[in-house]
Coordinates of C-alpha atoms (C1' of nucleotides) in Angstrom, one line a residue:
Chain A
M27 CA 189.3 146.5 168.9
K28 CA 190.0 143.6 166.5
Y29 CA 190.0 144.2 162.8
V30 CA 190.1 142.0 159.8
V31 CA 191.1 144.2 156.8
G32 CA 190.7 142.4 153.5
S33 CA 191.5 143.7 150.0
A34 CA 189.9 142.2 146.9
W35 CA 191.8 139.2 145.7
P36 CA 193.6 140.0 142.5
Y37 CA 193.1 137.7 139.6
V38 CA 196.5 136.4 138.7
Q39 CA 196.0 136.4 134.9
T40 CA 197.7 139.7 134.8
V41 CA 199.7 142.1 136.9
P42 CA 197.4 144.7 138.6
H43 CA 197.4 148.3 137.2
L44 CA 197.3 151.6 139.2
G45 CA 193.5 151.5 139.1
N46 CA 193.3 148.1 140.6
M47 CA 195.8 149.2 143.2
I48 CA 194.0 152.3 144.5
G49 CA 190.7 150.5 144.6
S50 CA 191.7 147.6 146.7
V51 CA 195.2 146.8 147.9
L52 CA 196.7 150.2 148.4
S53 CA 193.6 151.7 150.1
A54 CA 193.4 148.6 152.4
D55 CA 197.1 148.9 153.3
V56 CA 196.7 152.6 154.2
Y57 CA 193.7 151.8 156.4
A58 CA 195.5 148.8 158.0
R59 CA 198.5 150.9 158.8
Y60 CA 196.4 153.6 160.2
L61 CA 194.6 151.1 162.5
R62 CA 197.9 149.7 163.7
L63 CA 199.1 153.2 164.5
R64 CA 196.0 153.6 166.6
G65 CA 197.0 150.4 168.5
H66 CA 194.3 148.1 167.2
D67 CA 194.7 144.3 166.7
V68 CA 194.8 144.1 162.9
V69 CA 194.9 141.2 160.6
F70 CA 195.4 142.4 157.0
I71 CA 195.1 139.6 154.4
S72 CA 194.6 139.0 150.8
G73 CA 195.8 136.6 148.1
S74 CA 195.9 135.7 144.5
D75 CA 192.8 134.3 142.9
M76 CA 194.3 131.4 141.0
H77 CA 191.4 129.6 139.4
G78 CA 188.9 130.2 136.6
T79 CA 188.4 129.8 132.9
P80 CA 190.6 132.6 131.6
I81 CA 193.7 131.2 133.3
E82 CA 192.8 127.7 132.2
V83 CA 192.4 128.9 128.6
E84 CA 195.5 131.0 128.5
A85 CA 197.6 128.3 130.1
I86 CA 196.4 125.8 127.5
Q87 CA 197.3 128.2 124.7
L88 CA 200.8 128.7 126.1
G89 CA 201.3 124.9 126.6
V90 CA 201.8 125.1 130.4
S91 CA 199.6 123.8 133.2
P92 CA 197.1 126.2 134.7
H93 CA 198.9 125.4 138.0
E94 CA 202.3 126.5 136.9
Y95 CA 200.9 129.6 135.2
A96 CA 199.0 130.7 138.3
E97 CA 201.9 129.8 140.7
R98 CA 204.4 131.8 138.7
M99 CA 202.2 134.8 138.4
H100 CA 201.3 134.7 142.1
K101 CA 204.9 134.8 143.1
I102 CA 205.5 137.8 141.0
V103 CA 202.4 139.7 142.2
A104 CA 203.3 138.9 145.8
E105 CA 206.8 140.3 145.3
L106 CA 205.5 143.5 143.6
F107 CA 203.1 144.1 146.6
K108 CA 206.1 143.8 148.9
R109 CA 207.9 146.4 146.8
W110 CA 205.0 148.7 147.1
D111 CA 205.3 148.3 150.9
I112 CA 202.0 146.7 151.3
S113 CA 201.9 145.5 154.9
F114 CA 200.0 142.3 154.5
D115 CA 200.1 140.0 157.5
L116 CA 199.6 137.3 154.9
Y117 CA 199.3 137.4 151.1
T118 CA 198.4 133.9 150.1
H119 CA 196.5 132.4 147.2
T120 CA 193.4 130.2 146.5
H121 CA 195.3 127.0 145.7
T122 CA 196.6 126.3 149.2
D123 CA 195.6 123.2 151.1
T124 CA 194.1 125.4 153.8
H125 CA 191.9 127.3 151.4
V126 CA 190.8 124.2 149.4
K127 CA 189.9 122.3 152.5
F128 CA 188.1 125.3 154.0
V129 CA 186.1 125.9 150.9
Q130 CA 185.0 122.3 150.7
E131 CA 184.0 122.2 154.3
F132 CA 182.2 125.5 154.0
Y133 CA 180.1 124.4 151.1
R134 CA 179.4 121.1 152.7
K135 CA 177.8 123.1 155.5
V136 CA 175.8 125.2 153.1
Y137 CA 174.6 122.1 151.5
E138 CA 173.6 120.5 154.8
N139 CA 171.8 123.6 155.7
N140 CA 169.7 123.1 152.5
Y141 CA 170.8 126.2 150.6
I142 CA 172.0 124.2 147.6
F143 CA 170.0 122.6 144.9
H144 CA 170.8 121.3 141.4
K145 CA 169.3 121.5 138.0
E146 CA 170.1 120.5 134.4
E147 CA 170.8 122.9 131.6
E148 CA 172.5 123.1 128.2
I149 CA 175.8 124.8 128.1
P150 CA 177.9 125.6 125.0
Y151 CA 180.8 123.2 124.8
C152 CA 183.9 123.3 122.5
P153 CA 184.8 119.8 121.4
N154 CA 188.2 121.1 120.1
D155 CA 189.3 122.6 123.3
G156 CA 187.4 120.1 125.5
I157 CA 185.9 122.7 127.7
Y158 CA 182.6 124.3 128.5
L159 CA 182.5 127.9 127.3
P160 CA 181.4 130.8 129.5
D161 CA 179.0 133.1 127.6
R162 CA 181.8 135.5 126.8
F163 CA 183.8 132.8 125.1
V164 CA 181.1 132.3 122.5
V165 CA 181.1 134.8 119.7
G166 CA 179.0 135.2 116.5
K167 CA 176.8 137.4 114.6
C168 CA 174.4 139.6 116.6
P169 CA 170.8 138.6 115.8
H170 CA 169.7 142.3 116.3
C171 CA 172.2 144.4 114.5
G172 CA 174.3 141.8 112.5
Y173 CA 177.6 142.8 114.2
E174 CA 180.0 139.9 113.4
R175 CA 181.9 139.7 116.7
A176 CA 179.1 139.9 119.2
R177 CA 179.9 138.1 122.4
G178 CA 177.5 135.5 124.0
D179 CA 176.6 137.8 126.8
Q180 CA 176.2 141.1 125.1
C181 CA 176.7 142.7 121.7
E182 CA 179.2 145.5 121.9
N183 CA 177.8 147.1 118.9
C184 CA 174.2 147.6 119.8
G185 CA 174.5 147.0 123.5
R186 CA 171.8 144.4 123.7
L187 CA 172.0 141.6 126.2
L188 CA 172.3 138.2 124.5
D189 CA 172.1 134.6 125.2
P190 CA 174.8 132.6 123.4
R191 CA 172.0 130.6 121.8
Q192 CA 170.8 133.7 120.0
L193 CA 174.1 134.2 118.1
V194 CA 174.0 133.4 114.5
E195 CA 176.8 131.1 113.6
P196 CA 178.3 130.8 117.1
K197 CA 182.0 130.2 117.4
C198 CA 184.4 129.3 120.1
A199 CA 186.3 132.5 121.0
I200 CA 189.5 130.4 121.6
C201 CA 189.7 128.2 118.5
N202 CA 186.9 129.6 116.2
G203 CA 185.4 126.1 116.1
A204 CA 181.7 125.5 116.4
P205 CA 180.5 124.8 119.9
I206 CA 177.9 122.2 120.6
W207 CA 175.3 122.4 123.3
R208 CA 175.6 119.8 126.0
L209 CA 173.3 119.0 128.9
T210 CA 175.1 119.4 132.2
R211 CA 174.1 119.6 135.8
H212 CA 174.9 122.5 138.1
W213 CA 174.5 123.2 141.7
Y214 CA 172.9 126.5 142.7
L215 CA 173.0 128.7 145.8
D216 CA 169.4 129.3 146.7
L217 CA 169.7 133.1 147.2
K218 CA 166.0 133.5 147.2
K219 CA 165.8 131.7 150.5
L220 CA 168.5 134.0 152.0
E221 CA 167.0 137.2 150.7
D222 CA 165.2 138.4 153.8
K223 CA 168.3 137.9 156.0
V224 CA 170.5 139.7 153.6
R225 CA 168.2 142.6 153.3
E226 CA 168.1 142.8 157.1
Y227 CA 171.9 142.8 157.1
V228 CA 172.1 145.6 154.6
E229 CA 169.3 147.7 156.0
K230 CA 170.5 147.5 159.6
N231 CA 174.1 148.0 158.8
P232 CA 175.1 151.6 159.7
H233 CA 178.6 151.4 158.3
L234 CA 177.9 150.7 154.6
P235 CA 178.7 153.7 152.3
P236 CA 175.6 155.1 150.8
A237 CA 176.5 154.1 147.2
A238 CA 177.2 150.5 148.2
R239 CA 174.0 150.4 150.2
E240 CA 171.9 151.8 147.4
M241 CA 173.3 149.4 144.9
S242 CA 172.7 146.4 147.1
L243 CA 169.2 147.4 148.1
A244 CA 168.4 147.9 144.4
M245 CA 169.6 144.4 143.8
L246 CA 167.5 143.1 146.6
R247 CA 164.4 145.0 145.4
E248 CA 164.7 143.2 142.1
G249 CA 164.9 139.9 144.0
L250 CA 167.9 137.6 144.3
K251 CA 168.0 134.8 141.9
P252 CA 169.7 131.5 142.5
R253 CA 173.2 131.4 141.2
A254 CA 175.2 128.4 140.0
V255 CA 178.2 127.8 142.3
T256 CA 179.6 125.0 140.2
R257 CA 181.4 125.0 136.9
D258 CA 182.7 122.4 134.5
N259 CA 186.3 123.7 134.7
K260 CA 189.0 121.3 135.7
W261 CA 191.2 124.0 137.2
G262 CA 189.5 124.9 140.4
I263 CA 188.3 123.5 143.7
P264 CA 186.4 120.2 143.4
A265 CA 182.8 120.7 144.5
P266 CA 181.9 118.7 147.7
F267 CA 178.3 118.0 146.7
P268 CA 177.1 114.4 146.2
G269 CA 177.1 113.7 142.5
A270 CA 179.3 116.8 141.7
E271 CA 182.5 115.0 141.7
D272 CA 183.6 116.3 138.3
K273 CA 182.6 119.9 139.0
T274 CA 184.6 122.7 140.5
I275 CA 183.4 125.7 142.6
Y276 CA 183.0 128.9 140.5
V277 CA 185.9 131.2 141.3
W278 CA 183.7 134.0 142.5
F279 CA 182.2 131.8 145.2
E280 CA 185.5 130.4 146.5
A281 CA 187.9 133.3 146.2
V282 CA 185.8 135.4 148.6
L283 CA 186.1 132.7 151.2
G284 CA 189.8 133.4 151.2
Y285 CA 189.1 136.3 153.6
I286 CA 188.5 133.5 156.2
S287 CA 190.9 130.8 155.1
A288 CA 193.8 133.3 154.9
V289 CA 193.1 134.2 158.6
I290 CA 193.2 130.4 159.4
E291 CA 196.4 130.0 157.5
L292 CA 197.9 133.0 159.3
T293 CA 197.0 132.1 162.8
T294 CA 197.9 128.5 162.2
S295 CA 201.4 129.5 161.0
R296 CA 201.7 131.4 164.3
G297 CA 201.0 128.2 166.1
D298 CA 197.4 128.8 166.9
S299 CA 195.1 126.8 164.6
E300 CA 192.0 128.0 166.5
G301 CA 193.1 131.6 166.6
W302 CA 191.2 132.6 163.5
K303 CA 187.9 132.2 165.4
K304 CA 188.8 135.2 167.5
Y305 CA 188.4 137.2 164.3
W306 CA 185.7 135.5 162.4
T307 CA 183.3 134.2 165.0
E308 CA 183.3 136.7 167.8
Q309 CA 181.1 139.7 167.6
D310 CA 183.6 142.4 168.7
T311 CA 185.5 142.2 165.5
R312 CA 185.3 144.7 162.7
I313 CA 185.7 143.2 159.2
V314 CA 186.4 145.7 156.4
F315 CA 186.8 145.0 152.7
F316 CA 188.4 147.2 150.1
V317 CA 187.1 146.8 146.6
G318 CA 186.6 148.6 143.3
K319 CA 183.0 149.5 142.6
D320 CA 182.5 146.6 140.3
N321 CA 183.0 144.3 143.2
V322 CA 180.4 145.8 145.6
P323 CA 177.5 143.4 145.0
F324 CA 179.6 140.5 145.6
H325 CA 180.9 141.7 148.9
V326 CA 177.8 143.4 150.2
V327 CA 175.2 140.8 149.1
I328 CA 176.7 137.5 148.0
L329 CA 179.4 137.0 150.6
P330 CA 177.1 137.9 153.5
A331 CA 174.5 135.5 152.0
L332 CA 177.1 132.7 152.0
L333 CA 178.1 133.5 155.6
I334 CA 174.5 133.3 156.7
A335 CA 173.9 130.1 154.7
A336 CA 176.9 128.4 156.4
G337 CA 176.2 129.9 159.8
G338 CA 178.3 130.9 162.7
Y339 CA 180.4 133.7 161.2
T340 CA 180.8 137.3 162.2
M341 CA 179.1 139.5 159.6
P342 CA 181.3 142.0 157.7
T343 CA 181.2 145.5 159.0
T344 CA 181.6 147.4 155.8
T345 CA 182.9 147.4 152.3
A346 CA 184.9 150.5 151.2
S347 CA 184.7 150.9 147.5
T348 CA 186.1 153.3 145.1
E349 CA 185.0 154.6 141.8
F350 CA 187.3 154.0 138.8
L351 CA 190.6 155.5 138.0
M352 CA 191.2 156.5 134.4
Y353 CA 194.6 157.0 132.8
E354 CA 194.9 160.2 130.8
G355 CA 191.2 160.4 130.2
D356 CA 190.7 156.8 129.1
K357 CA 190.0 153.5 130.7
F358 CA 193.0 151.4 131.6
S359 CA 193.4 148.7 128.9
K360 CA 195.8 145.8 128.8
S361 CA 195.2 145.1 125.2
R362 CA 195.7 148.7 124.1
R363 CA 198.6 149.1 126.5
W364 CA 196.9 152.1 128.0
G365 CA 197.9 152.8 131.6
I366 CA 200.6 152.0 134.1
W367 CA 201.0 148.6 135.7
I368 CA 202.4 148.2 139.1
D369 CA 205.6 146.6 138.0
E370 CA 206.2 149.5 135.6
A371 CA 205.3 152.1 138.1
L372 CA 208.2 151.1 140.3
Q373 CA 210.6 151.6 137.4
L374 CA 209.4 155.2 137.3
L375 CA 209.1 156.4 140.8
P376 CA 209.6 155.2 144.4
P377 CA 206.5 153.5 146.0
D378 CA 205.9 156.4 148.4
Y379 CA 205.5 158.8 145.5
W380 CA 202.9 156.6 143.9
R381 CA 201.2 156.0 147.2
F382 CA 200.9 159.7 147.9
V383 CA 199.7 160.7 144.4
L384 CA 197.2 157.8 144.3
I385 CA 195.7 158.5 147.7
Y386 CA 195.7 162.2 146.9
I387 CA 193.4 161.7 143.9
R388 CA 191.6 158.6 145.3
P389 CA 188.3 158.2 143.4
E390 CA 186.0 158.4 146.4
N391 CA 183.0 160.2 145.0
R392 CA 183.4 159.9 141.3
D393 CA 185.8 158.4 138.7
A394 CA 189.2 160.1 138.9
N395 CA 191.7 160.7 136.2
F396 CA 195.4 160.0 136.5
T397 CA 197.3 162.4 134.3
W398 CA 201.1 163.0 134.4
T399 CA 200.6 166.7 134.5
A400 CA 198.6 166.4 137.7
A401 CA 200.8 163.7 139.2
L402 CA 203.9 165.9 138.7
E403 CA 202.0 168.8 140.2
I404 CA 201.2 166.8 143.3
I405 CA 204.7 165.5 143.6
N406 CA 206.4 168.9 143.0
K407 CA 204.0 171.3 144.6
V408 CA 202.3 169.4 147.3
M409 CA 204.7 166.7 148.4
N410 CA 207.9 168.7 148.0
D411 CA 207.0 172.4 148.3
D412 CA 204.3 172.2 150.9
V413 CA 205.2 169.1 153.0
G414 CA 208.9 168.4 152.3
N415 CA 210.0 171.9 152.4
Y416 CA 208.1 172.7 155.6
V417 CA 209.7 169.8 157.4
N418 CA 213.1 171.0 156.1
R419 CA 212.4 174.5 157.3
V420 CA 211.5 173.5 160.8
L421 CA 214.3 171.0 161.3
T422 CA 217.0 173.3 159.8
L423 CA 215.9 176.1 162.0
A424 CA 215.9 173.9 165.1
K425 CA 219.3 172.5 164.3
R426 CA 220.8 175.9 163.8
H427 CA 219.2 177.8 166.7
V428 CA 218.6 175.1 169.3
G429 CA 220.8 172.2 168.2
G430 CA 218.1 169.7 169.2
V431 CA 214.4 169.4 170.0
P432 CA 213.2 173.0 170.9
P433 CA 212.1 173.7 174.4
E434 CA 208.7 175.2 175.0
G435 CA 210.1 178.7 175.8
S436 CA 207.6 181.4 176.2
P437 CA 204.6 180.8 174.0
T438 CA 202.3 183.7 173.2
E439 CA 198.7 183.5 172.1
L440 CA 199.9 183.1 168.5
E441 CA 201.6 179.8 169.4
I442 CA 198.5 178.5 171.2
D443 CA 196.3 179.5 168.2
F444 CA 198.7 177.8 165.8
W445 CA 198.6 174.6 167.9
S446 CA 194.9 174.6 168.1
R447 CA 194.6 175.0 164.3
V448 CA 197.0 172.1 163.5
Y449 CA 195.6 170.0 166.2
K450 CA 192.1 170.4 164.8
L451 CA 193.5 169.4 161.3
F452 CA 195.0 166.3 162.9
K453 CA 191.7 165.4 164.5
D454 CA 190.0 166.0 161.1
A455 CA 192.4 163.6 159.5
E456 CA 191.6 161.1 162.3
R457 CA 187.9 161.4 161.6
Y458 CA 188.5 161.0 157.9
Y459 CA 190.7 157.9 158.4
D460 CA 188.0 156.4 160.7
A461 CA 185.4 157.0 158.0
I462 CA 187.8 155.5 155.4
E463 CA 187.8 158.8 153.5
L464 CA 191.5 158.4 152.8
K465 CA 191.7 161.2 150.3
N466 CA 190.2 163.7 152.7
A467 CA 192.5 162.4 155.4
L468 CA 195.6 163.1 153.3
H469 CA 194.3 166.6 152.3
A470 CA 193.8 167.4 156.0
V471 CA 197.3 166.2 156.8
V472 CA 198.8 168.3 154.0
E473 CA 196.9 171.3 155.4
I474 CA 198.9 170.9 158.6
A475 CA 202.1 171.7 156.5
R476 CA 200.4 174.6 154.8
E477 CA 199.3 176.0 158.2
G478 CA 202.9 175.5 159.3
N479 CA 204.3 177.4 156.4
R480 CA 202.0 180.3 157.1
Y481 CA 202.9 180.2 160.8
L482 CA 206.6 180.3 160.1
N483 CA 206.2 183.3 157.7
A484 CA 204.1 185.1 160.2
R485 CA 206.4 184.5 163.2
A486 CA 209.7 184.6 161.3
P487 CA 211.7 182.8 164.1
W488 CA 215.0 183.5 162.2
D489 CA 214.3 187.1 163.0
L490 CA 212.8 186.6 166.4
Y491 CA 215.9 184.9 167.6
K492 CA 217.7 188.2 167.4
R493 CA 215.3 189.8 169.8
N494 CA 213.6 187.2 172.0
V495 CA 215.1 183.8 172.3
E496 CA 212.5 182.4 174.6
E497 CA 209.6 183.4 172.3
A498 CA 211.6 182.1 169.2
N499 CA 212.1 178.8 171.0
A500 CA 208.3 178.6 171.6
V501 CA 207.7 179.1 167.8
L502 CA 210.0 176.3 166.9
H503 CA 208.7 174.1 169.7
Y504 CA 205.2 174.3 168.4
A505 CA 206.4 174.0 164.8
Y506 CA 208.3 170.8 165.9
R507 CA 205.1 169.4 167.5
S508 CA 203.2 170.0 164.3
L509 CA 205.8 167.8 162.6
K510 CA 204.9 165.0 164.9
L511 CA 201.3 165.3 163.9
L512 CA 202.4 165.4 160.2
A513 CA 204.5 162.3 160.7
A514 CA 201.6 160.3 162.1
G515 CA 199.2 161.6 159.6
L516 CA 201.5 160.6 156.7
A517 CA 202.7 157.3 158.1
P518 CA 199.9 155.2 156.6
I519 CA 200.5 156.7 153.2
T520 CA 204.3 157.2 152.9
P521 CA 205.7 154.7 155.5
R522 CA 209.2 154.8 154.1
V523 CA 209.6 158.6 154.1
V524 CA 208.0 158.9 157.5
E525 CA 210.6 156.5 158.9
K526 CA 213.3 158.9 157.7
L527 CA 211.4 161.9 159.0
W528 CA 210.9 160.3 162.4
S529 CA 214.6 159.7 162.8
A530 CA 215.6 163.1 161.4
M531 CA 213.4 164.5 164.2
G532 CA 215.5 162.6 166.6
Q533 CA 212.6 160.4 167.8
T534 CA 213.7 157.1 169.1
T535 CA 210.3 155.8 170.3
Q536 CA 207.8 154.0 168.2
L537 CA 205.6 156.3 166.2
T538 CA 202.0 155.9 167.2
W539 CA 198.9 158.0 166.9
E540 CA 199.0 158.7 170.7
E541 CA 202.7 159.5 170.8
A542 CA 202.4 162.0 168.0
Q543 CA 200.1 164.1 170.1
R544 CA 202.5 164.3 173.1
P545 CA 205.0 167.0 173.7
P546 CA 208.6 166.1 172.7
T547 CA 211.6 165.9 175.1
P548 CA 213.4 169.3 174.8
G549 CA 217.0 169.1 173.9
A550 CA 217.0 165.7 172.4
P551 CA 219.4 165.6 169.5
L552 CA 218.1 165.7 166.0
G553 CA 219.1 163.2 163.3
D554 CA 220.3 163.8 159.8
V555 CA 218.2 166.5 158.2
K556 CA 217.8 166.0 154.5
P557 CA 215.0 166.7 152.1
L558 CA 212.3 164.0 152.3
F559 CA 211.4 164.1 148.6
R560 CA 212.8 165.4 145.5
K561 CA 211.1 167.0 142.5
I562 CA 210.6 165.4 139.1
S563 CA 210.9 167.7 136.3
E564 CA 208.8 167.3 133.1
E565 CA 211.9 166.4 131.2
E566 CA 212.8 163.7 133.7
A567 CA 209.3 162.3 133.6
R568 CA 209.4 162.3 129.8
E569 CA 212.7 160.5 129.9
L570 CA 211.3 157.9 132.4
L571 CA 208.4 157.2 130.2
R572 CA 210.5 156.9 127.2
R573 CA 212.7 154.3 128.9
L574 CA 209.5 152.6 130.0
E575 CA 208.4 152.3 126.4
E576 CA 211.8 150.7 125.5
I577 CA 211.5 148.1 128.3
R578 CA 207.9 147.4 127.3
A579 CA 208.9 146.8 123.7
K580 CA 211.6 144.5 124.7
K581 CA 209.4 142.7 127.2
S582 CA 206.4 142.3 125.0
T583 CA 208.2 139.8 122.8
A584 CA 208.6 137.4 125.7
K585 CA 206.5 134.3 125.3
Y586 CA 205.1 133.9 128.8
P587 CA 203.2 136.6 130.8
W588 CA 205.6 136.1 133.8
E589 CA 208.5 137.0 131.5
Q590 CA 206.8 140.2 130.5
V591 CA 206.8 141.5 134.0
I592 CA 209.5 144.1 134.8
L593 CA 211.2 143.2 138.1
Chain B
rA22 C1' 166.7 149.5 128.4
rG23 C1' 167.3 149.1 133.8
rC24 C1' 170.4 150.5 137.9
rG25 C1' 174.3 153.6 140.0
rG26 C1' 177.6 158.0 139.7
rG27 C1' 178.7 162.7 137.7
rG28 C1' 178.1 167.7 135.0
rU29 C1' 180.9 174.0 140.1
rA30 C1' 186.4 179.8 137.3
rG31 C1' 191.6 178.1 132.0
rG32 C1' 192.8 172.9 134.4
rC33 C1' 191.7 169.5 138.7
rC34 C1' 188.5 169.1 142.6
rA35 C1' 185.7 170.2 147.6
rG36 C1' 180.9 171.9 149.2
rC37 C1' 175.2 169.1 148.2
rC38 C1' 173.0 164.4 153.3
rU39 C1' 172.0 168.8 158.0
rG40 C1' 169.3 175.2 152.3
rG41 C1' 171.5 181.4 154.1
rU42 C1' 177.2 186.4 151.1
rA43 C1' 180.6 180.3 146.0
rG44 C1' 185.7 177.4 148.6
rG45 C1' 190.7 174.9 147.8
rC46 C1' 194.9 173.7 144.8
rC47 C1' 197.5 174.6 140.0
rG48 C1' 198.0 178.4 136.4
rC49 C1' 197.8 184.0 135.7
rG50 C1' 198.9 189.6 137.6
rG51 C1' 201.0 192.4 141.7
rG52 C1' 203.6 192.6 146.4
rG53 C1' 206.3 190.6 150.9
rC54 C1' 210.0 187.5 153.1
rU55 C1' 214.9 185.4 152.7
rC56 C1' 214.9 180.0 157.6
rA57 C1' 213.9 176.5 153.5
rU58 C1' 213.9 171.8 148.1
rA59 C1' 214.3 179.4 143.2
rA60 C1' 210.9 177.3 148.1
rC61 C1' 207.2 180.0 151.5
rC62 C1' 203.5 184.0 152.8
rC63 C1' 200.0 188.1 151.4
rC64 C1' 196.7 190.7 147.9
rG65 C1' 194.1 190.6 143.1
rA66 C1' 191.6 189.1 138.4
rG67 C1' 188.6 185.1 136.8
rG68 C1' 182.3 181.4 137.9
rU69 C1' 174.7 181.9 134.2
rC70 C1' 177.4 176.3 140.4
rC71 C1' 174.5 171.9 132.6
rC72 C1' 169.3 173.8 131.1
rC73 C1' 164.0 174.6 132.4
rG74 C1' 160.3 174.8 136.1
rG75 C1' 158.8 174.2 141.4
rU76 C1' 159.1 174.6 147.0
rU77 C1' 161.2 178.6 150.3
rC78 C1' 162.0 185.1 152.9
rA79 C1' 166.4 182.4 150.8
rA80 C1' 168.7 176.8 146.4
rA81 C1' 175.1 174.8 143.9
rU82 C1' 172.5 172.5 148.1
rC83 C1' 165.5 170.1 148.4
rC84 C1' 161.5 168.4 144.6
rG85 C1' 160.0 167.6 139.2
rG86 C1' 161.3 167.5 133.9
rG87 C1' 165.1 167.6 130.2
rC88 C1' 170.2 167.4 127.9
rC89 C1' 175.2 165.4 128.1
rC90 C1' 179.3 162.2 130.2
rC91 C1' 180.9 157.6 132.7
rG92 C1' 180.4 152.8 134.9
rC93 C1' 177.6 148.3 136.1
rU94 C1' 173.8 144.8 134.6
rA95 C1' 175.2 139.3 138.3
rC96 C1' 178.5 132.4 134.4
rC97 C1' 184.1 139.0 133.1
rA98 C1' 188.2 139.0 138.3

RNA sequence: AGCGGGGUAGGCCAGCCUGGUAGGCCGCGGGGCUCAUAACCCCGAGGUCCCCGGUUCAAAUCCGGGCCCCGCUACCA
């Protein structure tokens, strides 16, 4: 089966934090790695979302061009993903020639198919900064409660939705100057016209997670309203509509098309400029997106609507979303410096540790809370004591008593029972991976090690070797086979460690999901047996955090955001 | 306000769709083992499954009402 795995395109204004990571990029990577292990044809892509008002504004404030700003941040984020062992086939960005050209052609088609219309409206404009202001960039006194710093879209104090025109004494959020209202023309996507087809897509799609489905159907019940696809920004992709020469495409509406343009870029770079069609126009492709829950409507409703409007594309199979991750009981917040960002994380622990912990607590049904107490518990108790120590027990015993991969010996009913239990857990993990319930998959895999620990205690091969070598061999043989299952089950999550494990097991073939289930070659020599993980004491964690604070303090004085990143 | 999610032992969470003696991990008390990363295994204590009402022989699980927490609400990525 062919798969396109896409993770939400990170906005390059800042480096992602752990919550962003688990929602999109890391989850997508785990799934993509799993699919590859199963032998599927996988294209795993994403890229930086380079355009948009916040970047334009911030660049202007810093006195650099938006292009330079975005380009620098993109390079850093791409490098960080590499260090997190994210196995992108391509991590690109939205300012490539391929993307720009594709987006323009795409919207030309949508236009020709009569899904675009334009109308005039008055938009706040800041004469000082020379830009049109999004609602949030206009602040002023709330007409309802008198709160002074109400934003143009909503008052934080009383929670009421606002229109920037309602604000008393409106000001530009950037320079505090008074905005003026200017008549401008915008081009709209006629979502109303697409509503029935989108509803059919959502209703007939058996793969969508219930929550995403509900949210989308609720939106459809209310009725889709036309949405402007153009903006007056300079930093963006020029709109291809007649008369829209000075407009750009709204970032939301072009970044999502990156899922297609990135595949084009990828296959083209492999010398096959038409190869992308295999993935995006043929029906036997599964297209799966990974996003945080805030992103669901866009991927389940708007992007499918766009694909229908342009015509000729394969419809996305599903969108796997997560709830949010909190940090020590509170929302991640850049301004309050609350949370851990992905550059900082790597200063504290190796990527496999983070990957394991984050997947272990992945917010699948509800918001989850990252706490250091819990993280250390998972690292020390689960990763080390349950998994790492089990591996070490089996391999040490095998090395000592057999000197290689244990032969099948004379298995008793106990061995067969054990094998059927761990094999069932492996199949559970498989089912969970298939359903993109990554947290449950990992929990099932960990259970293999727990089962193994129980088994070793019950069978006590160290003792059995004194009485019945054949039977003792059988115990180690099946324990060894459980390690193969464990390796495959963990491979998508902790790829680096599994590589070490696989070679410690003396395996020379490529690890695949199939291979993991086959019996090993008895007598094959084992590799170096060393603990897979190590524990992190509370004191060490405290020390690491203290050092992080120091680095943060030093970095926060840097002028440019890309200088604040810890590499 | 509307929409979505959630309220299960001291902590974190699974179970809820497909009703039937309330599970797991950590922590705590006791024991076992000694191959292993002072690890592992067993036993035990600890719960009005937010509240009220309904359906049912039977409800954490289905239905109605209420209270509390969180997120989203589409020109924020």
